[in-house]
Structures are given as structure tokens and as C-alpha cells.
Coordinates of C-alpha atoms in Angstrom, one line a residue:
Chain O
M281 CA 34.2 7.9 13.6
M282 CA 30.7 9.2 13.4
T283 CA 31.8 12.7 12.6
M284 CA 34.3 11.5 10.0
Q285 CA 31.6 9.5 8.3
S286 CA 29.1 12.3 8.3
A287 CA 31.7 14.6 7.0
G288 CA 32.0 12.3 4.1
L289 CA 35.7 11.6 4.7
L290 CA 35.3 7.9 4.4
K291 CA 32.8 7.6 1.7
T292 CA 35.4 8.1 -0.9
R293 CA 37.1 4.9 0.1
A294 CA 35.8 1.7 -1.5
T295 CA 35.8 -1.4 0.6
K296 CA 38.8 -3.5 -0.3
P297 CA 39.0 -7.3 0.0
Y298 CA 40.9 -8.9 2.9
L299 CA 44.4 -10.0 2.4
N300 CA 45.0 -13.6 1.2
P301 CA 45.2 -15.6 4.4
Y302 CA 48.8 -16.7 3.8
V303 CA 49.9 -13.1 3.1
G304 CA 48.1 -12.0 6.3
G305 CA 49.7 -14.8 8.2
L306 CA 53.1 -13.8 6.8
F307 CA 52.5 -10.2 7.9
L308 CA 51.3 -11.3 11.4
G309 CA 54.3 -13.8 11.6
L310 CA 56.8 -11.0 10.8
V311 CA 55.2 -8.8 13.5
L312 CA 55.4 -11.7 16.0
F313 CA 59.0 -12.4 15.1
T314 CA 59.9 -8.7 15.4
A315 CA 58.2 -8.5 18.8
F316 CA 60.3 -11.4 20.1
F317 CA 63.5 -10.3 18.4
I318 CA 63.5 -6.8 19.8
T319 CA 61.7 -7.1 23.1
G320 CA 61.9 -10.7 24.1
N321 CA 58.1 -10.7 24.6
G322 CA 55.5 -12.0 22.1
L323 CA 52.1 -10.4 21.4
G324 CA 49.3 -10.1 23.9
A325 CA 45.8 -8.7 24.3
S326 CA 43.8 -10.1 27.2
G327 CA 46.5 -9.2 29.8
G328 CA 46.2 -5.6 28.7
L329 CA 42.4 -5.7 29.1
N330 CA 42.9 -7.4 32.5
R331 CA 44.9 -4.4 33.6
L332 CA 42.3 -2.0 32.4
V333 CA 39.6 -3.8 34.4
V334 CA 41.9 -3.7 37.5
L335 CA 42.5 0.0 36.9
V336 CA 38.8 0.7 37.2
Q337 CA 38.5 -1.5 40.2
D338 CA 41.4 0.3 41.9
A339 CA 39.8 3.6 41.2
I340 CA 36.5 2.5 42.8
S341 CA 37.7 0.4 45.7
P342 CA 41.5 0.4 46.3
E343 CA 40.9 -1.4 49.7
H344 CA 39.3 -4.3 47.8
V345 CA 42.2 -4.6 45.4
D346 CA 44.6 -4.6 48.2
S347 CA 42.8 -7.6 49.8
V348 CA 42.9 -9.9 46.8
P349 CA 46.4 -11.2 46.0
Y350 CA 45.7 -11.7 42.3
L351 CA 44.6 -8.1 41.9
L352 CA 47.3 -6.8 44.4
S353 CA 50.0 -8.0 42.1
M354 CA 48.8 -5.6 39.4
A355 CA 47.5 -2.6 41.3
G356 CA 48.3 -3.0 45.0
G357 CA 49.4 0.0 47.0
D358 CA 51.0 2.6 44.7
R359 CA 51.3 0.2 41.7
N360 CA 49.9 1.5 38.5
P361 CA 48.2 -1.2 36.4
L362 CA 49.0 0.8 33.3
N363 CA 52.7 0.3 34.0
S364 CA 52.9 -2.8 31.8
W365 CA 53.9 -3.3 28.2
V366 CA 50.9 -5.3 27.3
V367 CA 48.5 -2.4 28.1
W368 CA 50.4 -0.3 25.5
M369 CA 50.3 -3.0 23.0
V370 CA 46.5 -3.1 23.4
F371 CA 46.3 0.7 22.7
G372 CA 48.6 0.2 19.7
A373 CA 46.4 -2.6 18.4
L374 CA 43.3 -0.5 18.6
G375 CA 45.1 2.2 16.6
G376 CA 46.4 -0.3 14.1
G377 CA 43.0 -1.9 13.6
F378 CA 41.4 1.5 13.1
M379 CA 43.9 2.6 10.5
S380 CA 43.6 -0.6 8.6
G381 CA 39.9 -0.2 8.6
F382 CA 40.3 3.4 7.5
F383 CA 42.6 2.7 4.6
N384 CA 40.6 -0.3 3.4
G385 CA 37.2 1.3 3.7
R386 CA 36.0 -1.0 6.4
L387 CA 35.2 1.6 9.1
K388 CA 31.5 1.2 9.6
F389 CA 29.0 0.8 12.4
E390 CA 27.5 -2.6 11.7
T391 CA 26.6 -5.9 13.3
N392 CA 28.0 -9.1 11.6
K393 CA 25.7 -12.0 12.3
G394 CA 24.1 -15.1 10.9
P395 CA 20.9 -14.7 8.9
Q396 CA 18.6 -16.5 11.4
I397 CA 19.1 -14.3 14.4
T398 CA 18.3 -10.7 15.3
K399 CA 20.8 -8.0 16.1
R400 CA 19.8 -8.0 19.7
Q401 CA 20.3 -11.7 20.0
R402 CA 23.7 -11.3 18.3
W403 CA 24.7 -8.6 20.8
L404 CA 23.6 -10.7 23.8
L405 CA 25.5 -13.8 22.5
A406 CA 28.6 -11.6 21.8
F407 CA 28.5 -10.4 25.4
I408 CA 28.0 -14.0 26.8
G409 CA 30.7 -15.4 24.5
G410 CA 33.0 -12.5 25.6
M411 CA 32.5 -13.4 29.2
F412 CA 33.5 -17.1 28.6
M413 CA 36.5 -15.8 26.6
G414 CA 37.6 -13.3 29.3
Y415 CA 37.3 -15.9 32.1
G416 CA 39.0 -18.7 30.1
A417 CA 41.8 -16.5 29.0
R418 CA 42.7 -15.6 32.5
L419 CA 42.4 -19.2 33.7
A420 CA 44.7 -20.2 30.8
R421 CA 47.1 -17.3 31.6
G422 CA 46.7 -15.9 28.1
C423 CA 44.5 -15.5 25.1
T424 CA 44.8 -16.8 21.5
S425 CA 47.6 -14.2 20.9
G426 CA 49.5 -14.4 24.2
Q427 CA 49.4 -18.1 24.7
G428 CA 48.6 -19.5 21.3
L429 CA 50.6 -17.4 18.8
S430 CA 53.4 -16.3 21.0
G431 CA 53.8 -19.5 23.1
G432 CA 53.3 -21.6 19.9
A433 CA 56.1 -19.9 18.1
V434 CA 58.6 -20.4 20.9
L435 CA 57.5 -24.1 21.3
S436 CA 56.0 -24.0 24.7
V437 CA 54.3 -27.4 25.5
G438 CA 51.5 -25.7 27.5
S439 CA 50.7 -23.3 24.7
W440 CA 50.3 -26.1 22.1
A441 CA 48.1 -28.0 24.5
F442 CA 46.1 -24.8 25.0
M443 CA 45.7 -24.2 21.3
L444 CA 44.4 -27.7 20.7
A445 CA 41.9 -27.1 23.5
V446 CA 40.6 -23.9 22.1
F447 CA 39.9 -25.4 18.7
A448 CA 38.5 -28.6 20.3
G449 CA 36.1 -26.6 22.5
A450 CA 34.8 -24.5 19.6
Y451 CA 34.4 -27.4 17.2
A452 CA 32.7 -29.5 19.9
L453 CA 30.0 -26.9 20.4
A454 CA 29.8 -25.6 16.8
Y455 CA 27.1 -28.1 15.7
F456 CA 24.8 -27.1 18.6
V457 CA 24.9 -23.4 17.9
R458 CA 24.8 -23.7 14.1
R459 CA 21.7 -21.6 13.9
V460 CA 23.6 -18.6 15.2
W461 CA 25.9 -18.5 12.3
N462 CA 24.3 -20.2 9.3
Chain X
M51 CA 77.7 -12.0 20.1
E52 CA 74.0 -12.3 20.9
T53 CA 72.7 -8.8 21.1
F54 CA 69.0 -9.4 20.8
P55 CA 66.5 -9.2 22.4
L56 CA 67.3 -5.7 23.5
A57 CA 67.1 -4.5 27.2
L58 CA 64.5 -2.0 26.2
T59 CA 63.8 -0.4 29.5
T60 CA 67.5 0.1 30.2
L61 CA 68.1 1.5 26.7
L62 CA 65.1 3.8 26.4
G63 CA 63.6 4.2 29.8
S64 CA 60.1 2.8 30.5
T65 CA 58.3 5.4 28.4
G66 CA 60.5 4.7 25.4
A67 CA 59.9 1.0 25.9
F68 CA 56.2 1.5 26.0
V69 CA 56.3 3.5 22.7
I70 CA 58.1 0.5 21.1
Y71 CA 55.4 -1.9 22.4
A72 CA 52.6 0.5 21.1
I73 CA 54.2 0.5 17.7
I74 CA 54.4 -3.4 17.7
G75 CA 50.8 -3.4 18.9
F76 CA 49.9 -1.1 16.0
A77 CA 51.3 -3.5 13.5
F78 CA 49.6 -6.4 15.3
G79 CA 46.2 -4.7 15.0
Y80 CA 46.8 -3.7 11.4
A81 CA 47.7 -7.3 10.5
L82 CA 44.6 -8.7 12.3
E83 CA 42.2 -6.3 10.6
S84 CA 43.6 -6.7 7.1
S85 CA 43.3 -10.4 7.4
G86 CA 39.6 -10.1 8.1
F87 CA 39.7 -10.8 11.8
G88 CA 37.4 -7.9 12.6
N89 CA 34.5 -9.8 11.0
S90 CA 32.8 -12.3 13.3
T91 CA 31.0 -14.2 10.6
K92 CA 34.3 -14.8 8.8
L93 CA 35.9 -16.0 12.1
A94 CA 33.0 -18.3 12.9
A95 CA 32.9 -19.8 9.4
Q96 CA 36.1 -21.6 10.5
F97 CA 34.1 -23.9 12.7
Y98 CA 31.8 -25.0 9.9
F99 CA 34.7 -25.7 7.5
K100 CA 33.5 -23.1 5.0
D101 CA 36.4 -20.6 5.4
L102 CA 39.5 -21.7 7.2
T103 CA 41.1 -18.2 7.3
V104 CA 41.6 -18.2 11.0
F105 CA 43.6 -21.5 10.9
K106 CA 45.6 -20.5 7.9
V107 CA 46.6 -17.0 9.2
M108 CA 47.4 -18.3 12.7
F109 CA 49.6 -21.2 11.7
T110 CA 51.3 -19.3 8.9
A111 CA 52.2 -16.6 11.5
I112 CA 53.4 -19.2 14.0
I113 CA 55.6 -21.1 11.5
V114 CA 57.0 -17.9 10.0
A115 CA 57.9 -16.5 13.5
M116 CA 59.2 -19.8 14.7
V117 CA 61.5 -20.3 11.7
G118 CA 62.8 -16.7 12.1
I119 CA 63.4 -17.1 15.9
F120 CA 65.3 -20.3 15.7
A121 CA 67.3 -19.3 12.6
A122 CA 68.3 -16.1 14.5
S123 CA 69.2 -18.1 17.6
G124 CA 71.1 -20.7 15.6
L125 CA 73.1 -17.9 13.9
G126 CA 73.9 -16.5 17.4
I127 CA 72.2 -13.1 17.1
L128 CA 69.2 -13.8 19.3
D129 CA 69.4 -15.4 22.7
Y130 CA 66.5 -17.9 23.0
S131 CA 66.9 -18.2 26.8
L132 CA 66.0 -14.5 27.1
L133 CA 62.7 -14.9 25.3
W134 CA 59.5 -15.2 27.3
V135 CA 58.3 -18.8 26.9
N136 CA 54.9 -19.2 28.5
P137 CA 55.4 -21.4 31.5
T138 CA 53.3 -24.6 31.2
Y139 CA 50.4 -25.0 33.7
L140 CA 49.0 -27.9 31.8
W141 CA 45.4 -28.4 33.2
P142 CA 44.5 -24.8 33.8
G143 CA 45.7 -24.1 30.3
I144 CA 43.6 -26.9 28.8
V145 CA 40.4 -26.1 30.8
G146 CA 40.8 -22.4 30.1
G147 CA 41.3 -23.2 26.4
L148 CA 38.1 -25.3 26.3
I149 CA 36.2 -22.4 28.0
M150 CA 37.6 -20.0 25.4
G151 CA 36.6 -22.3 22.6
V152 CA 33.0 -22.2 23.9
G153 CA 33.3 -18.4 24.0
F154 CA 34.8 -18.3 20.5
I155 CA 31.8 -20.1 18.9
I156 CA 29.2 -18.3 20.9
G157 CA 30.6 -14.8 20.7
G158 CA 32.5 -15.0 17.4
F159 CA 35.8 -13.4 18.5
C160 CA 38.8 -13.9 20.6
P161 CA 40.2 -11.0 22.7
G162 CA 42.7 -9.8 20.1
T163 CA 40.3 -9.9 17.2
S164 CA 37.5 -8.2 19.2
L165 CA 39.8 -5.2 19.7
V166 CA 40.1 -4.6 15.9
A167 CA 36.4 -5.3 15.5
L168 CA 35.7 -2.6 18.1
A169 CA 38.2 -0.2 16.5
T170 CA 36.4 -0.5 13.1
G171 CA 32.9 0.1 14.6
K172 CA 31.6 -3.5 14.7
I173 CA 28.8 -3.4 17.3
D174 CA 29.0 -7.1 18.0
G175 CA 32.7 -6.5 18.7
I176 CA 31.9 -3.8 21.2
F177 CA 29.5 -6.1 23.1
F178 CA 32.1 -8.8 23.0
V179 CA 34.8 -6.6 24.5
G180 CA 32.3 -5.7 27.2
G181 CA 31.8 -9.3 27.9
V182 CA 35.5 -10.0 28.0
L183 CA 36.0 -7.2 30.5
F184 CA 33.2 -8.6 32.6
G185 CA 34.6 -12.2 32.4
I186 CA 38.0 -10.9 33.5
F187 CA 36.4 -9.1 36.4
I188 CA 34.6 -12.3 37.5
F189 CA 37.8 -14.2 37.3
G190 CA 39.7 -11.7 39.4
E191 CA 36.9 -11.8 42.0
T192 CA 36.7 -15.6 42.2
V193 CA 40.3 -16.8 41.6
S194 CA 40.8 -17.2 45.3
Y195 CA 38.3 -20.1 45.4
I196 CA 40.1 -22.0 42.6
E197 CA 43.7 -21.1 43.5
P198 CA 44.9 -24.7 44.0
F199 CA 43.7 -25.6 40.5
F200 CA 44.9 -22.3 39.0
N201 CA 48.4 -23.1 40.2
S202 CA 48.3 -26.9 39.5
S203 CA 50.3 -29.0 37.0
Y204 CA 53.1 -26.4 36.9
M205 CA 56.0 -27.6 34.6
G206 CA 57.9 -24.3 34.2
R207 CA 59.6 -23.4 31.0
F208 CA 58.9 -26.7 29.2
T209 CA 59.4 -26.8 25.4
L210 CA 58.4 -29.3 22.7
P211 CA 62.0 -30.3 22.0
E212 CA 62.5 -31.2 25.7
W213 CA 59.2 -33.1 25.7
L214 CA 59.9 -35.1 22.6
G215 CA 63.6 -35.5 23.2
L216 CA 64.4 -34.2 19.7
P217 CA 66.7 -31.5 18.5
T218 CA 65.0 -28.1 18.2
G219 CA 65.7 -27.9 14.5
T220 CA 63.9 -31.2 13.9
V221 CA 60.9 -30.1 15.8
V222 CA 60.8 -26.8 13.8
L223 CA 60.9 -28.7 10.5
L224 CA 58.3 -31.2 11.6
I225 CA 55.9 -28.4 12.6
V226 CA 56.4 -26.5 9.3
I227 CA 55.8 -29.7 7.2
G228 CA 52.7 -30.6 9.4
A229 CA 51.2 -27.1 9.1
L230 CA 51.7 -27.0 5.3
A231 CA 50.0 -30.4 5.0
L232 CA 47.1 -29.1 7.1
F233 CA 46.8 -26.1 4.9
L234 CA 46.4 -28.4 1.9
G235 CA 43.7 -30.3 3.9
A236 CA 42.1 -26.9 4.8
E237 CA 41.9 -25.9 1.1
Y238 CA 40.4 -29.2 0.2
L239 CA 37.7 -28.8 2.9
E240 CA 37.0 -25.3 1.6
Q241 CA 36.5 -26.7 -1.9
V242 CA 34.1 -29.4 -0.7
V243 CA 32.1 -27.5 2.0
G244 CA 32.6 -23.9 1.0
N245 CA 32.6 -24.2 -2.8
K246 CA 35.9 -22.5 -3.3
P247 CA 37.8 -24.4 -6.1
M248 CA 41.4 -25.0 -5.2
A249 CA 42.4 -24.5 -8.8
E250 CA 41.6 -20.8 -8.5
L251 CA 44.0 -20.3 -5.6
P252 CA 47.3 -18.5 -6.5
K253 CA 50.1 -20.6 -7.6
W254 CA 52.8 -18.7 -5.7
R255 CA 51.7 -20.5 -2.5
F256 CA 53.6 -23.6 -3.6
G257 CA 56.8 -21.6 -4.1
S258 CA 56.3 -20.0 -0.7
A259 CA 55.8 -23.3 0.9
G260 CA 59.0 -24.6 -0.6
A261 CA 60.9 -21.6 0.6
L262 CA 59.6 -22.2 4.2
I263 CA 60.6 -25.8 4.1
A264 CA 64.1 -24.8 2.8
A265 CA 64.4 -22.3 5.6
A266 CA 63.4 -24.9 8.2
V267 CA 66.0 -27.3 6.7
L268 CA 68.6 -24.6 7.2
V269 CA 67.5 -24.3 10.8
V270 CA 68.2 -28.0 11.2
L271 CA 71.6 -27.7 9.6
I272 CA 72.9 -24.7 11.5
G273 CA 71.6 -26.2 14.8
Q274 CA 71.2 -24.4 18.1
P275 CA 74.1 -23.0 20.1
N276 CA 75.2 -25.5 22.7
H277 CA 76.6 -24.7 26.1
D278 CA 80.2 -24.1 24.9
D279 CA 78.9 -21.8 22.1
R280 CA 77.0 -19.8 24.7
W281 CA 80.1 -19.5 26.9
N282 CA 82.3 -18.5 23.8
N283 CA 79.8 -15.7 23.0
I284 CA 80.5 -14.1 26.4
A285 CA 84.0 -15.4 27.0
E286 CA 85.7 -12.2 26.3
T287 CA 83.8 -9.9 28.7
M288 CA 83.1 -12.5 31.4
G289 CA 86.6 -14.0 31.2
Q290 CA 88.0 -10.5 31.7
K291 CA 85.9 -10.2 34.8
L292 CA 87.2 -13.5 36.2
A293 CA 90.8 -12.5 35.4
D294 CA 90.3 -9.1 37.0
R295 CA 88.9 -10.9 40.1
Q296 CA 85.7 -8.8 40.0
V297 CA 83.6 -11.8 40.9
Q298 CA 85.6 -13.4 43.6
I299 CA 84.3 -12.1 46.9
T300 CA 86.3 -12.5 50.1
P301 CA 85.1 -14.5 53.1
D302 CA 84.5 -11.1 54.9
E303 CA 82.1 -9.9 52.1
L304 CA 80.3 -13.2 52.0
L305 CA 79.7 -13.1 55.7
H306 CA 78.4 -9.6 55.4
T307 CA 76.2 -10.5 52.6
I308 CA 74.7 -13.5 54.4
W309 CA 73.6 -11.3 57.2
D310 CA 72.3 -8.5 54.9
E311 CA 68.6 -8.8 55.2
S312 CA 67.9 -6.8 52.0
L313 CA 69.5 -9.6 50.0
Q314 CA 68.8 -13.3 49.6
T315 CA 71.9 -15.4 49.4
V316 CA 72.0 -18.8 47.7
L317 CA 75.2 -20.7 48.7
I318 CA 76.2 -23.5 46.4
D319 CA 78.9 -25.9 47.6
M320 CA 80.6 -27.7 44.7
R321 CA 82.8 -30.0 46.9
S322 CA 82.5 -33.8 47.4
E323 CA 79.9 -35.1 49.7
T324 CA 82.6 -36.2 52.1
D325 CA 84.1 -32.7 52.4
F326 CA 80.6 -31.3 52.6
N327 CA 79.7 -33.6 55.6
Q328 CA 82.9 -32.6 57.4
F329 CA 82.1 -28.9 57.2
H330 CA 79.8 -26.5 55.3
L331 CA 78.2 -23.2 55.7
V332 CA 74.7 -23.0 57.2
D333 CA 72.1 -23.2 54.3
A334 CA 74.7 -24.2 51.7
V335 CA 73.5 -26.8 49.2
N336 CA 75.8 -29.5 48.0
V337 CA 75.7 -29.7 44.2
A338 CA 77.5 -32.0 41.8
S339 CA 78.6 -30.6 38.5
E340 CA 76.1 -32.8 36.6
Q341 CA 73.2 -31.1 38.5
L342 CA 74.2 -27.6 37.3
G343 CA 71.9 -27.6 34.3
Q344 CA 68.9 -28.2 36.6
I345 CA 70.2 -25.6 39.2
A346 CA 70.6 -23.0 36.4
K347 CA 67.0 -23.5 35.3
E348 CA 65.8 -22.9 38.9
L349 CA 68.1 -19.9 39.4
Q350 CA 66.8 -18.2 36.2
S351 CA 63.4 -17.7 37.7
I352 CA 64.5 -16.6 41.2
A353 CA 63.9 -13.3 43.0
P354 CA 65.9 -10.4 41.5
N355 CA 67.6 -9.5 44.9
T356 CA 69.3 -12.9 45.1
V357 CA 73.0 -13.3 45.1
V358 CA 74.4 -16.7 44.2
V359 CA 77.8 -17.6 45.7
L360 CA 79.7 -20.7 44.6
M361 CA 82.4 -22.3 46.6
S362 CA 84.8 -25.2 46.5
N363 CA 87.9 -26.0 48.6
D364 CA 89.9 -23.5 46.7
E365 CA 88.5 -21.9 43.5
L366 CA 88.9 -24.5 40.8
A367 CA 85.5 -26.2 40.8
A368 CA 83.7 -23.0 41.8
T369 CA 85.2 -21.2 38.8
A370 CA 84.0 -23.9 36.4
A371 CA 80.5 -23.8 37.9
W372 CA 80.6 -20.0 37.7
K373 CA 81.3 -20.1 33.9
F374 CA 78.5 -22.6 33.5
L375 CA 75.8 -20.6 35.3
V376 CA 76.9 -17.3 33.7
A377 CA 76.7 -18.9 30.2
E378 CA 73.2 -20.0 31.1
R379 CA 72.3 -16.4 31.9
V380 CA 72.0 -16.6 35.6
V381 CA 72.7 -13.2 37.0
N382 CA 74.5 -12.0 40.2
V383 CA 76.7 -15.0 40.5
Y384 CA 79.9 -14.8 42.5
L385 CA 82.4 -17.2 43.9
L386 CA 84.2 -17.4 47.3
E387 CA 87.8 -16.2 47.1
G388 CA 90.1 -18.8 48.3
G389 CA 87.2 -21.2 48.8
V390 CA 86.2 -23.0 51.9
N391 CA 89.9 -23.3 52.9
A392 CA 90.2 -19.5 53.0
W393 CA 86.8 -19.3 55.0
L394 CA 88.1 -21.7 57.6
G395 CA 91.4 -19.9 57.8
R396 CA 89.5 -16.7 58.6
F397 CA 86.7 -17.9 60.8
G398 CA 87.6 -21.4 61.9
E399 CA 89.8 -20.5 64.9
D400 CA 87.7 -22.7 67.2
L401 CA 88.2 -25.9 65.3
M402 CA 91.7 -26.9 66.4
L403 CA 92.6 -26.9 62.8
Q404 CA 95.6 -28.6 61.4
S405 CA 96.9 -27.5 58.1
Q406 CA 97.1 -30.4 55.6
T407 CA 99.3 -30.5 52.5
D408 CA 97.6 -28.4 49.9
G409 CA 96.4 -30.4 46.9
D410 CA 94.4 -29.5 43.8
D411 CA 91.1 -28.0 45.1
S412 CA 91.2 -30.3 48.1
M413 CA 90.4 -29.7 51.8
G414 CA 93.3 -27.7 53.2
W415 CA 92.5 -28.4 56.9
L416 CA 92.3 -31.6 58.9
L417 CA 89.0 -31.5 61.0
P418 CA 88.7 -33.5 64.2
M419 CA 85.0 -34.4 63.5
A420 CA 82.5 -34.4 60.6
L421 CA 79.9 -32.0 62.0
G422 CA 78.4 -30.6 58.7
D423 CA 77.0 -27.2 59.5
R424 CA 77.2 -27.4 63.3
W425 CA 80.5 -25.7 63.6
A426 CA 80.7 -22.2 64.9
A427 CA 82.4 -21.3 61.7
S428 CA 79.4 -22.5 59.7
L429 CA 77.7 -19.2 60.6
P430 CA 80.0 -16.9 62.5
H431 CA 78.5 -13.7 63.9
P432 CA 79.6 -10.7 61.9
E433 CA 80.0 -8.5 65.0
A434 CA 82.6 -10.9 66.4
Y435 CA 84.9 -10.0 63.6
A436 CA 86.0 -6.6 62.2
L437 CA 84.9 -7.3 58.6
L438 CA 87.0 -5.5 56.1
F439 CA 86.5 -5.7 52.3
D440 CA 86.1 -3.8 49.1
P441 CA 82.6 -4.5 48.1
K442 CA 82.4 -6.3 44.7
I443 CA 78.7 -7.4 44.7
K444 CA 76.7 -5.1 42.4
L445 CA 73.1 -6.2 41.9
E446 CA 72.4 -6.5 38.2
L447 CA 68.9 -6.7 36.7
K448 CA 67.9 -9.6 34.5
R449 CA 67.9 -8.7 30.8
G450 CA 65.1 -11.1 29.8
P451 CA 61.5 -10.5 30.5
V452 CA 60.6 -11.6 34.0
A453 CA 56.8 -11.8 33.4
G454 CA 55.6 -11.5 29.8
G455 CA 52.9 -13.1 27.7
C456 CA 49.5 -12.0 28.9
G457 CA 50.8 -11.1 32.4

């Protein structure tokens, strides 16, 4: 990205506004429908990241992976953690995000934050928030896409309970961290 | 004929299937980024009622996909039972969701949106992804301490129509109407808190809302396929298999299969409790035809090397049960040729059997005692007999996803 920016390739593209939320939702909904219609699976992200973590763990200490049943199911013995559809979906999503950023002039190294905190504080909070997110997503057996969107569209009771919990957790804490964002 | 979802790995091989998933992922990432989900301040504004984009995008996506899925299923081109429906683990899901909510408001992303933030060079997104990977690592290292909770309140494939006791179409319509009403509320909040006048929003959104409601009403009207429709969809091919006697296995093959250690055998005895108590095979379960729906649900999630064998006194009740299970997409289902009567004729020589008058699917032998499975013929040793048969059992892979979602 750096090289493309310095070569001036991206400067010609003006930053375009985001899609209307309902149009974006329709687009995302059609992608979700197509995923179910063709493959029988919905969308997912955290499961793919999970397998990337296990891939690294397996490279560093295969004995350890073989001794933990949860890890064993993904990378035990000669199993390859990359041998799962959700990993390839994650690679695809990275590519799609990049191309959308490219065509809409939004490829840019920047930090989005509230006006009252520094960049370093924002980075630290992002890392801590990510930790909660990663841990919670594995406990809930899916993230906002895998449980919320996908399970919601096929009417899973657990997914709807999960979605309410995510919004409840965020709204309950929002007041106390308002300085971060406002 | 329901042809979707496709058996991707069978059709394209695993590499081809992964390419399809990568293409879907590409569209997924593109949709997220173009909706503004790469920007953490836009995502977090959701929780201060200033910009409810997250809510609008998510629930528009859910209702569009939901209406599409159940319309396709109602029209008989998509088989809902082959879709991956996240199994419900109620409390781990709720607690995990609350923890994620905390992570969302502190960190500003969820895992999917942080991927597109990273891909477009957002530095806070890069840190967030690092945090997610670390959180996942911690979970993997500590899950053994919370295993009982992690696996608690398991309810299997449990859907809102089942929970509410309402037809699927009605639930779909209610969710669509509820979501549209909430969108209106969201726009009002944005006007009050975020200073975005509703009057400036595009008018086409009312027409679109009307179209969605109309589509949901259609889903109610066409309904969902019932059990008979599901059988009719496969009646031609499966009925042919029955007629060609490809699924009726002889007592010899059944005995061989029971002793085959590479296979698991589930024996389902469809006879009356009286007949069952007189004689049955070791490990057979007595099932009444009303219980088949529940049995089908359990068998759908069983290990892939399982062979299900149904039996009745002759073949009548077993054949009916076979049709039921096959229509419910249970794979590797067979029935015992000639039923328990034929089994006793082959292996029951120790029983001092007397032949009875043959009735309709009734016990063909008169047994001196009711010993259940304590007869020698309940589990004969295969080496005592020269087993001769043309093998008919061919293990077939399930077509639906066995572990999907965020597995």
C-alpha cells in the first residue's frame, strides 16, 4: 500500500461517501443469501482468525496443540488448520475490503479516534477491546457475522439471544467510556 | 427438486470449494467496507445514538437474506434442513455476547469489520486484529478450565418458529415488520441526537420497505414444505431404490455389519413393545412411529460412519420409517430384508420355534418365553455361520455442512 501511495496511484481517487445504510444492508444481505444458497454455510470471520492462531501455535509447539482437545480438533496430528472454508472466507474478505477501499479512495494509513484521546491511547484500547472480542467470540462460538448475521437469518434461537447480548453489553458500557469516542 | 445448497466439495474438490468461499468472502469484505464498517468512529457512534448505521446495515442484511432463504425453501429449490443453523448453547452465547459488547465499545470493531479496517490501512484496526488474535489464543489456552460452562445449556438446532410455536412464514413476517419499525425509530433518534433530519432521507426507502413486506407476505402464503412435500421431492429416485431393493439388507449382511468395527450400527426396532419384549436384537431401540421426528433430529447429527438399520416383523413398518428418515435427510439408512421374522428364520434355530400363521407385519414365530435380547439369536456370532451376501451398504457422505458458522 505504501508503495502504491508513494507512486501516486491512489492520489487520483477522491474519497467517496459510504453507501446508504439500507443499500449497504441489501448488498450484505444478498451476499449472505448467496452464501447460504450455494454453500449451506453463512458468513464468518472469527473462526478463520482462530485457525490462523492455531496454525502459528502448531508451528511453534505441535506437542502442546496435541494435548489440548480444543486445539486438537483443528490442528491435531497431520490436520491442517487452513483446511477449512472459513479461513478462505477471511482471506477473501481482506481482499474485498482492500478493493472497496481502493475504488472508493479510502486506502489510507490513519487512526480513527475520538477527539479527547491520543493515538497511543486509541491503539491500546483497540488492542484491549480486540482481546475481549476474540475471547467472547470463541466463548459464544461465533462473532457478529457467524452467529449474529448468519444465525439470525436462519432463525437460530441462540443467535438472536447472542445478538441482543452484544448490543446490551455495548450499550451498558457506552456511558462509562464516552470520553473515548466523544 | 431441491438442488441447493450444492455439495461443493463433491462437485469441485476442496480447492474449488475454497475458491468459491474466497469469492463470497471477497463480496463480504467489499460490502462491509463500502457500508463504512472500516471506520471505528462510525461504528462506535451507534452506541451514542448519533449514527445507527451498524444497526440498519445488520438488520437489513438479516431480513433480506431471511426472506430470500425462506422464499427459496418454500418454492422447493433450497433445502433448509441442509443449511448450517448455529446450534444453541444459550448461556455461553449470552455471556460471550456480553463480553463482545464490552470489546465492541472499548475497541470500536467486531472481528469482521476489523478485517476490512486492517485491509484499508486503519492503524486502530490493525491493533484490534492483534487483540482479537491474542484473545482467541487466551481462549484456546484456558478453555479446559471452563469446559462444563462452555458446553452447557445445549439445545441443538433450535429455531424461533419452534420456540414460539408459530409457522415459519409468520415469524419471518413479524421479524420484517419489527425491523422496519425499529429502522423508523432509529431514524428518529438520529434526527434528535445526531441532527440528521428525517425529511432529507431518500423517499425510495418507503417503497423498498413495502416491497420487503410484500415478499414476506408471499413467504407466509407459499408456506414451508411439510414432510409429505419433502418425500415427494425425492420420491422418484428414492422410491426406485426401494423398488430395486437396494436398501434392503439381508440378515447375513446385517450381522456382518454389526460386527464390523469400522462402522457404528444403530438398530431401530419399529415393532410393538410386546413383540420387542419377546425378542429383539442386542442394542436395538424400540421406537414408535410418532417418535420418528425426534429420532430423525438426533440421527442428523450423528457420526458419518454410522449405518442405521430399521426393522419390523416383516418390512411394512420398517419401509414406512425408512421413507420418513430419508425424507428428513438422514443418510445411510437401510432396512432388514424380511424383517425380524427372516432374522429368526436364519439365526433362531435354538429357540424351538413354531411357525405361526403369517399376518400383516406380525410376528411369524411363536416364542416359548419373552426374553428380550437374552436369546442367542439376539447377537449370534458371525463365525458360527457362513455368511453369504451381496453387500448393499455403501457409506454416503452428508450433503449438508457438518460444522459451519465460525467453526
